């Protein structure tokens, strides 16, 4: 592995970066860093295990096939790829691109308050991802899913060694 790091070291970096993002959830820089690490993991894992232990990459024959396999496991994987690529290229011509925009937006959200759990609303700022079909998702949810997913994959497939 490059720089003497193993795939598990990159997972640790992703977890650390995600913890920093959660402390600053409006930081597009930290969100992009999380996306970049999560997006790089398929190639890093494949480079470490593809030829030495193909069972750990589900007997896929290339890093592209491994990435396609992972996409069947979690759509967040595909979304972080789009966000990472957009941060580098601004415009993508891949037919599989699903993200249209990502931007900081103000929105009304409900909060439970008091012993009666009454819902009140207030305006909050969030990083929002808008997909090509017009649906929106808070980037916090996407990153949480991606990080949770990678931790589960490493545990399930024995990639932490």
CSV table of N, CA and C in Angstrom, one decimal:
chain,number,residue,atom,x,y,z
A,1,UNK,N,0.8,-1.2,0.0
A,1,UNK,CA,0.0,0.0,0.0
A,1,UNK,C,0.9,1.2,0.0
A,2,UNK,N,0.5,2.2,-0.7
A,2,UNK,CA,1.1,3.5,-0.7
A,2,UNK,C,1.3,4.1,0.7
A,3,UNK,N,2.4,4.8,0.9
A,3,UNK,CA,2.6,5.4,2.2
A,3,UNK,C,2.7,4.5,3.4
A,4,UNK,N,2.7,3.2,3.1
A,4,UNK,CA,2.8,2.2,4.2
A,4,UNK,C,1.5,2.0,5.0
A,5,UNK,N,0.4,2.6,4.4
A,5,UNK,CA,-0.9,2.5,5.1
A,5,UNK,C,-1.7,1.3,4.6
A,6,UNK,N,-2.5,0.7,5.4
A,6,UNK,CA,-3.4,-0.3,5.1
A,6,UNK,C,-4.8,0.2,4.9
A,7,UNK,N,-5.7,-0.6,4.4
A,7,UNK,CA,-7.1,-0.1,4.2
A,7,UNK,C,-7.7,0.3,5.5
A,8,UNK,N,-7.4,-0.5,6.6
A,8,UNK,CA,-8.0,-0.1,7.9
A,8,UNK,C,-7.5,1.2,8.4
A,9,UNK,N,-6.3,1.6,8.0
A,9,UNK,CA,-5.8,3.0,8.4
A,9,UNK,C,-6.7,4.1,7.7
A,10,UNK,N,-7.1,3.8,6.5
A,10,UNK,CA,-7.9,4.8,5.8
A,10,UNK,C,-9.3,4.8,6.4
A,11,UNK,N,-9.8,3.7,6.9
A,11,UNK,CA,-11.1,3.7,7.6
A,11,UNK,C,-11.0,4.5,8.9
A,12,UNK,N,-9.9,4.4,9.6
A,12,UNK,CA,-9.7,5.2,10.8
A,12,UNK,C,-9.7,6.6,10.4
A,13,UNK,N,-9.0,7.0,9.3
A,13,UNK,CA,-9.0,8.4,8.9
A,13,UNK,C,-10.5,8.9,8.6
A,14,UNK,N,-11.2,8.0,7.9
A,14,UNK,CA,-12.6,8.4,7.6
A,14,UNK,C,-13.4,8.6,8.9
A,15,UNK,N,-13.3,7.7,9.8
A,15,UNK,CA,-14.0,7.8,11.1
A,15,UNK,C,-13.6,9.1,11.8
A,16,UNK,N,-12.3,9.4,11.8
A,16,UNK,CA,-11.8,10.6,12.5
A,16,UNK,C,-12.3,11.9,11.8
A,17,UNK,N,-12.3,11.9,10.5
A,17,UNK,CA,-12.8,13.0,9.7
A,17,UNK,C,-14.3,13.2,9.9
A,18,UNK,N,-15.0,12.1,10.0
A,18,UNK,CA,-16.5,12.2,10.2
A,18,UNK,C,-16.8,12.7,11.6
A,19,UNK,N,-16.0,12.4,12.6
A,19,UNK,CA,-16.2,12.9,13.9
A,19,UNK,C,-16.0,14.4,13.9
A,20,UNK,N,-15.0,14.9,13.2
A,20,UNK,CA,-14.7,16.3,13.0
A,20,UNK,C,-15.9,17.0,12.3
A,21,UNK,N,-16.4,16.3,11.2
A,21,UNK,CA,-17.5,16.9,10.5
A,21,UNK,C,-18.7,17.1,11.4
A,22,UNK,N,-19.0,16.1,12.2
A,22,UNK,CA,-20.2,16.2,13.1
A,22,UNK,C,-20.1,17.3,14.1
A,23,UNK,N,-18.8,17.7,14.4
A,23,UNK,CA,-18.6,18.9,15.3
A,23,UNK,C,-18.8,20.2,14.5
A,24,UNK,N,-18.7,20.1,13.2
A,24,UNK,CA,-18.9,21.3,12.4
A,24,UNK,C,-19.8,20.9,11.1
A,25,UNK,N,-21.0,20.7,11.3
A,25,UNK,CA,-21.9,20.1,10.3
A,25,UNK,C,-22.2,21.0,9.1
A,26,UNK,N,-21.8,22.3,9.1
A,26,UNK,CA,-21.9,23.2,8.0
A,26,UNK,C,-20.7,23.3,7.2
A,27,UNK,N,-19.6,22.6,7.6
A,27,UNK,CA,-18.4,22.7,6.9
A,27,UNK,C,-18.4,21.8,5.6
A,28,UNK,N,-18.5,22.5,4.5
A,28,UNK,CA,-18.4,21.8,3.2
A,28,UNK,C,-17.1,21.1,3.0
A,29,UNK,N,-16.0,21.7,3.5
A,29,UNK,CA,-14.7,21.2,3.4
A,29,UNK,C,-14.6,19.8,4.1
A,30,UNK,N,-15.1,19.7,5.3
A,30,UNK,CA,-15.1,18.5,6.1
A,30,UNK,C,-16.0,17.4,5.4
A,31,UNK,N,-17.1,17.9,4.9
A,31,UNK,CA,-18.0,16.9,4.2
A,31,UNK,C,-17.3,16.4,2.9
A,32,UNK,N,-16.6,17.2,2.2
A,32,UNK,CA,-15.9,16.8,1.0
A,32,UNK,C,-14.8,15.8,1.4
A,33,UNK,N,-14.1,16.1,2.5
A,33,UNK,CA,-13.0,15.2,3.0
A,33,UNK,C,-13.6,13.8,3.3
A,34,UNK,N,-14.7,13.8,4.0
A,34,UNK,CA,-15.4,12.5,4.2
A,34,UNK,C,-15.7,11.8,2.9
A,35,UNK,N,-16.3,12.5,2.0
A,35,UNK,CA,-16.7,11.9,0.7
A,35,UNK,C,-15.4,11.4,0.0
A,36,UNK,N,-14.3,12.1,0.0
A,36,UNK,CA,-13.1,11.7,-0.7
A,36,UNK,C,-12.6,10.4,-0.1
A,37,UNK,N,-12.5,10.4,1.2
A,37,UNK,CA,-12.0,9.1,1.9
A,37,UNK,C,-13.0,7.9,1.6
A,38,UNK,N,-14.3,8.2,1.8
A,38,UNK,CA,-15.2,7.1,1.5
A,38,UNK,C,-15.2,6.6,0.1
A,39,UNK,N,-15.0,7.6,-0.8
A,39,UNK,CA,-15.0,7.3,-2.3
A,39,UNK,C,-13.7,6.5,-2.7
A,40,UNK,N,-12.6,6.8,-1.9
A,40,UNK,CA,-11.3,6.1,-2.2
A,40,UNK,C,-11.2,4.7,-1.7
A,41,UNK,N,-12.0,4.4,-0.7
A,41,UNK,CA,-11.9,3.1,0.0
A,41,UNK,C,-12.1,1.9,-1.0
A,42,UNK,N,-13.0,1.9,-2.0
A,42,UNK,CA,-13.1,0.7,-2.8
A,42,UNK,C,-11.7,0.4,-3.5
A,43,UNK,N,-11.0,1.4,-4.0
A,43,UNK,CA,-9.8,1.1,-4.7
A,43,UNK,C,-8.7,0.7,-3.7
A,44,UNK,N,-8.7,1.3,-2.5
A,44,UNK,CA,-7.7,1.0,-1.5
A,44,UNK,C,-7.9,-0.5,-1.0
A,45,UNK,N,-9.2,-0.8,-0.8
A,45,UNK,CA,-9.5,-2.2,-0.3
A,45,UNK,C,-9.1,-3.2,-1.4
A,46,UNK,N,-9.5,-2.9,-2.7
A,46,UNK,CA,-9.2,-3.8,-3.8
A,46,UNK,C,-7.7,-3.9,-4.0
A,47,UNK,N,-6.9,-2.8,-3.8
A,47,UNK,CA,-5.5,-2.9,-4.0
A,47,UNK,C,-4.9,-3.8,-2.9
A,48,UNK,N,-5.4,-3.8,-1.7
A,48,UNK,CA,-4.8,-4.6,-0.7
A,48,UNK,C,-5.2,-6.0,-0.8
A,49,UNK,N,-6.5,-6.3,-1.2
A,49,UNK,CA,-7.0,-7.7,-1.1
A,49,UNK,C,-7.3,-8.3,-2.4
A,50,UNK,N,-7.4,-7.6,-3.5
A,50,UNK,CA,-7.9,-8.1,-4.8
A,50,UNK,C,-7.1,-9.3,-5.3
A,51,UNK,N,-5.8,-9.3,-5.2
A,51,UNK,CA,-5.0,-10.4,-5.7
A,51,UNK,C,-4.6,-11.4,-4.6
A,52,UNK,N,-4.4,-10.9,-3.3
A,52,UNK,CA,-4.0,-11.7,-2.3
A,52,UNK,C,-5.1,-12.5,-1.5
A,53,UNK,N,-6.3,-11.9,-1.5
A,53,UNK,CA,-7.4,-12.6,-0.8
A,53,UNK,C,-8.7,-12.2,-1.5
A,54,UNK,N,-9.0,-12.7,-2.7
A,54,UNK,CA,-10.2,-12.3,-3.4
A,54,UNK,C,-11.5,-12.5,-2.7
A,55,UNK,N,-11.6,-13.4,-1.8
A,55,UNK,CA,-12.8,-13.6,-1.1
A,55,UNK,C,-13.2,-12.3,-0.3
A,56,UNK,N,-12.2,-11.5,0.1
A,56,UNK,CA,-12.5,-10.3,0.9
A,56,UNK,C,-13.1,-9.2,0.0
A,57,UNK,N,-12.9,-9.4,-1.3
A,57,UNK,CA,-13.5,-8.4,-2.2
A,57,UNK,C,-14.6,-9.1,-3.1
A,58,UNK,N,-15.2,-10.2,-2.5
A,58,UNK,CA,-16.3,-10.9,-3.1
A,58,UNK,C,-16.0,-11.4,-4.5
A,59,UNK,N,-14.7,-11.8,-4.7
A,59,UNK,CA,-14.2,-12.4,-5.9
A,59,UNK,C,-14.4,-11.5,-7.1
A,60,UNK,N,-14.5,-10.2,-6.9
A,60,UNK,CA,-14.6,-9.3,-8.1
A,60,UNK,C,-13.3,-9.3,-8.8
A,61,UNK,N,-13.3,-9.0,-10.1
A,61,UNK,CA,-12.1,-9.1,-10.9
A,61,UNK,C,-11.4,-7.7,-11.1
A,62,UNK,N,-12.0,-6.6,-10.6
A,62,UNK,CA,-11.3,-5.3,-10.8
A,62,UNK,C,-11.9,-4.4,-9.7
A,63,UNK,N,-11.2,-3.3,-9.6
A,63,UNK,CA,-11.6,-2.3,-8.6
A,63,UNK,C,-13.0,-1.7,-9.1
A,64,UNK,N,-13.3,-1.7,-10.4
A,64,UNK,CA,-14.5,-1.2,-10.9
A,64,UNK,C,-15.7,-2.2,-10.5
A,65,UNK,N,-15.4,-3.4,-10.7
A,65,UNK,CA,-16.4,-4.5,-10.3
A,65,UNK,C,-16.7,-4.4,-8.8
A,66,UNK,N,-15.6,-4.2,-8.0
A,66,UNK,CA,-15.8,-4.2,-6.6
A,66,UNK,C,-16.6,-2.9,-6.2
A,67,UNK,N,-16.4,-1.8,-6.9
A,67,UNK,CA,-17.2,-0.6,-6.6
A,67,UNK,C,-18.7,-0.9,-7.0
A,68,UNK,N,-18.9,-1.5,-8.1
A,68,UNK,CA,-20.3,-1.9,-8.5
A,68,UNK,C,-20.9,-2.8,-7.5
A,69,UNK,N,-20.2,-3.8,-7.0
A,69,UNK,CA,-20.7,-4.6,-6.0
A,69,UNK,C,-21.1,-3.8,-4.8
A,70,UNK,N,-20.2,-2.9,-4.3
A,70,UNK,CA,-20.5,-2.1,-3.1
A,70,UNK,C,-21.7,-1.2,-3.3
A,71,UNK,N,-21.9,-0.8,-4.5
A,71,UNK,CA,-23.1,0.1,-4.8
A,71,UNK,C,-24.4,-0.7,-4.5
A,72,UNK,N,-24.4,-2.0,-4.7
A,72,UNK,CA,-25.6,-2.8,-4.5
A,72,UNK,C,-25.8,-2.9,-3.0
A,73,UNK,N,-24.8,-2.6,-2.2
A,73,UNK,CA,-25.0,-2.7,-0.7
A,73,UNK,C,-25.5,-1.4,-0.1
A,74,UNK,N,-25.2,-0.2,-0.7
A,74,UNK,CA,-25.6,1.0,-0.1
A,74,UNK,C,-25.6,2.1,-1.2
A,75,UNK,N,-26.7,2.8,-1.3
A,75,UNK,CA,-26.7,3.9,-2.3
A,75,UNK,C,-25.9,5.1,-1.8
A,76,UNK,N,-25.6,5.2,-0.5
A,76,UNK,CA,-24.7,6.3,0.0
A,76,UNK,C,-23.4,6.2,-0.7
A,77,UNK,N,-22.9,5.0,-1.0
A,77,UNK,CA,-21.6,4.9,-1.7
A,77,UNK,C,-21.6,5.6,-3.0
A,78,UNK,N,-22.7,5.5,-3.8
A,78,UNK,CA,-22.8,6.1,-5.1
A,78,UNK,C,-22.9,7.6,-4.9
A,79,UNK,N,-23.6,8.1,-3.9
A,79,UNK,CA,-23.8,9.5,-3.6
A,79,UNK,C,-22.5,10.2,-3.2
A,80,UNK,N,-21.7,9.6,-2.4
A,80,UNK,CA,-20.4,10.2,-2.0
A,80,UNK,C,-19.5,10.2,-3.2
A,81,UNK,N,-19.6,9.3,-4.1
A,81,UNK,CA,-18.8,9.3,-5.3
A,81,UNK,C,-19.2,10.5,-6.1
A,82,UNK,N,-20.5,10.7,-6.3
A,82,UNK,CA,-20.9,11.9,-7.0
A,82,UNK,C,-20.4,13.2,-6.4
A,83,UNK,N,-20.6,13.3,-5.1
A,83,UNK,CA,-20.2,14.5,-4.4
A,83,UNK,C,-18.7,14.7,-4.5
A,84,UNK,N,-17.9,13.7,-4.3
A,84,UNK,CA,-16.5,13.8,-4.4
A,84,UNK,C,-16.1,14.2,-5.9
A,85,UNK,N,-16.7,13.6,-6.8
A,85,UNK,CA,-16.3,13.9,-8.2
A,85,UNK,C,-16.8,15.4,-8.6
A,86,UNK,N,-17.9,15.8,-8.1
A,86,UNK,CA,-18.4,17.2,-8.3
A,86,UNK,C,-17.4,18.2,-7.7
A,87,UNK,N,-16.8,17.8,-6.5
A,87,UNK,CA,-15.9,18.8,-5.9
A,87,UNK,C,-14.6,18.9,-6.7
A,88,UNK,N,-14.3,17.9,-7.5
A,88,UNK,CA,-13.1,18.0,-8.3
A,88,UNK,C,-13.4,18.5,-9.7
A,89,UNK,N,-14.5,18.2,-10.3
A,89,UNK,CA,-14.8,18.5,-11.7
A,89,UNK,C,-15.9,19.5,-12.0
A,90,UNK,N,-16.8,19.7,-11.1
A,90,UNK,CA,-17.9,20.6,-11.2
A,90,UNK,C,-19.0,20.1,-12.1
A,91,UNK,N,-18.6,19.5,-13.2
A,91,UNK,CA,-19.6,18.9,-14.2
A,91,UNK,C,-19.2,17.5,-14.5
A,92,UNK,N,-20.2,16.6,-14.4
A,92,UNK,CA,-19.9,15.2,-14.7
A,92,UNK,C,-20.7,14.7,-15.9
A,93,UNK,N,-20.1,13.9,-16.7
A,93,UNK,CA,-20.8,13.3,-17.8
A,93,UNK,C,-21.1,11.8,-17.7
A,94,UNK,N,-20.8,11.3,-16.5
A,94,UNK,CA,-21.1,9.9,-16.2
A,94,UNK,C,-22.6,9.7,-16.3
A,95,UNK,N,-23.1,8.7,-17.0
A,95,UNK,CA,-24.5,8.5,-17.1
A,95,UNK,C,-25.2,8.1,-15.7
A,96,UNK,N,-24.4,7.6,-14.8
A,96,UNK,CA,-24.9,7.2,-13.5
A,96,UNK,C,-24.9,8.3,-12.5
A,97,UNK,N,-24.6,9.5,-12.8
A,97,UNK,CA,-24.6,10.6,-11.8
A,97,UNK,C,-26.0,10.8,-11.4
A,98,UNK,N,-26.2,10.8,-10.1
A,98,UNK,CA,-27.5,11.0,-9.5
A,98,UNK,C,-27.7,12.4,-8.8
A,99,UNK,N,-26.6,13.0,-8.4
A,99,UNK,CA,-26.6,14.3,-7.7
A,99,UNK,C,-26.7,15.4,-8.7
A,100,UNK,N,-27.6,16.4,-8.4
A,100,UNK,CA,-27.7,17.6,-9.2
A,100,UNK,C,-26.9,18.7,-8.5
A,101,UNK,N,-27.1,19.0,-7.2
A,101,UNK,CA,-26.5,20.0,-6.5
A,101,UNK,C,-26.3,19.7,-5.0
A,102,UNK,N,-25.4,20.4,-4.4
A,102,UNK,CA,-25.2,20.3,-3.0
A,102,UNK,C,-24.9,21.7,-2.5
A,103,UNK,N,-25.7,22.2,-1.5
A,103,UNK,CA,-25.5,23.6,-1.1
A,103,UNK,C,-26.1,23.7,0.3
A,104,UNK,N,-25.6,24.8,1.0
A,104,UNK,CA,-26.1,25.1,2.3
A,104,UNK,C,-27.4,25.8,2.1
A,105,UNK,N,-28.4,25.4,2.9
A,105,UNK,CA,-29.8,25.9,2.8
A,105,UNK,C,-30.4,26.1,4.1
A,106,UNK,N,-31.2,27.1,4.3
A,106,UNK,CA,-32.0,27.3,5.5
A,106,UNK,C,-33.3,26.6,5.3
A,107,UNK,N,-33.8,25.9,6.3
A,107,UNK,CA,-35.0,25.2,6.2
A,107,UNK,C,-35.7,25.1,7.6
A,108,UNK,N,-37.0,24.9,7.6
A,108,UNK,CA,-37.7,24.8,8.8
A,108,UNK,C,-37.7,23.3,9.2
A,109,UNK,N,-37.3,23.1,10.5
A,109,UNK,CA,-37.3,21.7,11.0
A,109,UNK,C,-38.1,21.7,12.3
A,110,UNK,N,-38.7,20.6,12.6
A,110,UNK,CA,-39.5,20.4,13.9
A,110,UNK,C,-38.6,19.8,14.9
A,111,UNK,N,-38.8,20.3,16.2
A,111,UNK,CA,-38.0,19.8,17.3
A,111,UNK,C,-39.0,19.5,18.4
A,112,UNK,N,-38.8,18.4,19.1
A,112,UNK,CA,-39.6,18.1,20.3
A,112,UNK,C,-39.1,18.9,21.5
A,113,UNK,N,-40.1,19.4,22.3
A,113,UNK,CA,-39.7,20.2,23.4
A,113,UNK,C,-40.6,20.0,24.6
A,114,UNK,N,-40.0,19.9,25.7
A,114,UNK,CA,-40.8,19.8,27.0
A,114,UNK,C,-41.2,18.4,27.3
A,115,UNK,N,-41.9,18.3,28.4
A,115,UNK,CA,-42.3,17.0,28.9
A,115,UNK,C,-43.4,16.4,28.0
A,116,UNK,N,-44.2,17.3,27.4
A,116,UNK,CA,-45.3,16.8,26.6
A,116,UNK,C,-44.9,16.5,25.1
A,117,UNK,N,-43.6,16.7,24.9
A,117,UNK,CA,-43.0,16.4,23.6
A,117,UNK,C,-43.7,17.2,22.5
A,118,UNK,N,-44.0,18.5,22.8
A,118,UNK,CA,-44.6,19.3,21.8
A,118,UNK,C,-43.6,19.6,20.7
A,119,UNK,N,-44.1,19.7,19.5
A,119,UNK,CA,-43.2,20.0,18.4
A,119,UNK,C,-43.2,21.5,18.1
A,120,UNK,N,-42.0,22.0,18.0
A,120,UNK,CA,-41.9,23.4,17.6
A,120,UNK,C,-41.0,23.4,16.4
A,121,UNK,N,-41.1,24.4,15.6
A,121,UNK,CA,-40.3,24.5,14.4
A,121,UNK,C,-39.4,25.7,14.5
A,122,UNK,N,-38.2,25.6,13.9
A,122,UNK,CA,-37.3,26.7,13.8
A,122,UNK,C,-36.4,26.6,12.6
A,123,UNK,N,-35.9,27.7,12.1
A,123,UNK,CA,-35.1,27.7,10.9
A,123,UNK,C,-33.7,27.3,11.3
A,124,UNK,N,-33.2,26.3,10.5
A,124,UNK,CA,-31.8,25.8,10.7
A,124,UNK,C,-31.1,25.8,9.4
A,125,UNK,N,-29.8,25.8,9.4
A,125,UNK,CA,-29.0,25.7,8.2
A,125,UNK,C,-28.5,24.3,8.1
A,126,UNK,N,-28.5,23.7,6.9
A,126,UNK,CA,-28.0,22.3,6.7
A,126,UNK,C,-27.4,22.3,5.3
A,127,UNK,N,-26.5,21.4,5.1
A,127,UNK,CA,-26.0,21.1,3.8
A,127,UNK,C,-26.9,20.1,3.2
A,128,UNK,N,-27.5,20.5,2.0
A,128,UNK,CA,-28.5,19.7,1.4
A,128,UNK,C,-28.1,19.2,0.0
A,129,UNK,N,-28.3,17.9,-0.2
A,129,UNK,CA,-28.0,17.3,-1.6
A,129,UNK,C,-29.3,17.2,-2.3
A,130,UNK,N,-29.4,17.8,-3.5
A,130,UNK,CA,-30.5,17.6,-4.4
A,130,UNK,C,-30.2,16.7,-5.5
A,131,UNK,N,-31.1,15.7,-5.6
A,131,UNK,CA,-30.8,14.6,-6.7
A,131,UNK,C,-31.5,15.0,-8.0
A,132,UNK,N,-31.2,14.3,-9.0
A,132,UNK,CA,-31.8,14.7,-10.3
A,132,UNK,C,-33.3,14.5,-10.4
A,133,UNK,N,-33.8,13.7,-9.6
A,133,UNK,CA,-35.3,13.5,-9.5
A,133,UNK,C,-36.0,14.6,-8.7
A,134,UNK,N,-35.2,15.5,-8.1
A,134,UNK,CA,-35.8,16.6,-7.3
A,134,UNK,C,-35.8,16.3,-5.8
A,135,UNK,N,-35.6,15.1,-5.4
A,135,UNK,CA,-35.6,14.8,-4.0
A,135,UNK,C,-34.4,15.4,-3.3
A,136,UNK,N,-34.5,15.6,-2.0
A,136,UNK,CA,-33.4,16.2,-1.3
A,136,UNK,C,-33.1,15.3,-0.1
A,137,UNK,N,-31.8,15.4,0.3
A,137,UNK,CA,-31.4,14.7,1.5
A,137,UNK,C,-30.3,15.5,2.2
A,138,UNK,N,-30.4,15.5,3.5
A,138,UNK,CA,-29.4,16.2,4.3
A,138,UNK,C,-28.1,15.4,4.2
A,139,UNK,N,-27.0,16.1,4.0
A,139,UNK,CA,-25.7,15.4,3.8
A,139,UNK,C,-25.3,14.7,5.0
A,140,UNK,N,-25.7,15.1,6.2
A,140,UNK,CA,-25.5,14.4,7.5
A,140,UNK,C,-25.9,12.9,7.3
A,141,UNK,N,-27.1,12.7,6.8
A,141,UNK,CA,-27.7,11.4,6.7
A,141,UNK,C,-26.8,10.5,5.7
A,142,UNK,N,-26.4,11.2,4.6
A,142,UNK,CA,-25.6,10.5,3.6
A,142,UNK,C,-24.3,10.0,4.2
A,143,UNK,N,-23.6,11.0,4.9
A,143,UNK,CA,-22.3,10.6,5.4
A,143,UNK,C,-22.4,9.6,6.6
A,144,UNK,N,-23.5,9.7,7.4
A,144,UNK,CA,-23.7,8.7,8.4
A,144,UNK,C,-23.9,7.4,7.8
A,145,UNK,N,-24.7,7.3,6.8
A,145,UNK,CA,-24.9,6.0,6.1
A,145,UNK,C,-23.6,5.4,5.5
A,146,UNK,N,-22.8,6.3,4.9
A,146,UNK,CA,-21.6,5.9,4.3
A,146,UNK,C,-20.6,5.4,5.3
A,147,UNK,N,-20.4,6.1,6.4
A,147,UNK,CA,-19.5,5.7,7.4
A,147,UNK,C,-19.9,4.5,8.1
A,148,UNK,N,-21.2,4.4,8.4
A,148,UNK,CA,-21.7,3.2,9.1
A,148,UNK,C,-21.6,2.0,8.2
A,149,UNK,N,-21.8,2.2,6.9
A,149,UNK,CA,-21.7,1.1,5.9
A,149,UNK,C,-20.2,0.6,5.8
A,150,UNK,N,-19.3,1.6,5.7
A,150,UNK,CA,-17.9,1.1,5.6
A,150,UNK,C,-17.4,0.4,6.9
A,151,UNK,N,-17.8,0.8,8.1
A,151,UNK,CA,-17.5,0.1,9.3
A,151,UNK,C,-18.1,-1.3,9.3
A,152,UNK,N,-19.3,-1.4,8.8
A,152,UNK,CA,-19.9,-2.7,8.7
A,152,UNK,C,-19.2,-3.6,7.7
A,153,UNK,N,-18.8,-3.1,6.6
A,153,UNK,CA,-18.1,-3.9,5.5
A,153,UNK,C,-16.8,-4.4,6.1
A,154,UNK,N,-16.1,-3.5,6.7
A,154,UNK,CA,-14.8,-3.9,7.3
A,154,UNK,C,-14.9,-5.0,8.3
A,155,UNK,N,-15.9,-4.9,9.1
A,155,UNK,CA,-16.2,-5.9,10.2
A,155,UNK,C,-16.6,-7.2,9.5
A,156,UNK,N,-17.6,-7.1,8.6
A,156,UNK,CA,-18.2,-8.3,8.0
A,156,UNK,C,-17.2,-9.1,7.2
A,157,UNK,N,-16.4,-8.3,6.4
A,157,UNK,CA,-15.5,-9.0,5.4
A,157,UNK,C,-14.1,-9.2,6.0
A,158,UNK,N,-13.9,-8.9,7.3
A,158,UNK,CA,-12.6,-9.1,7.9
A,158,UNK,C,-11.5,-8.3,7.3
A,159,UNK,N,-11.8,-7.0,7.0
A,159,UNK,CA,-10.8,-6.1,6.4
A,159,UNK,C,-9.9,-5.4,7.4
A,160,UNK,N,-10.1,-5.5,8.6
A,160,UNK,CA,-9.4,-4.7,9.6
A,160,UNK,C,-8.0,-5.3,9.9
A,161,UNK,N,-7.7,-6.4,9.4
A,161,UNK,CA,-6.4,-7.0,9.7
A,161,UNK,C,-5.3,-6.3,8.9
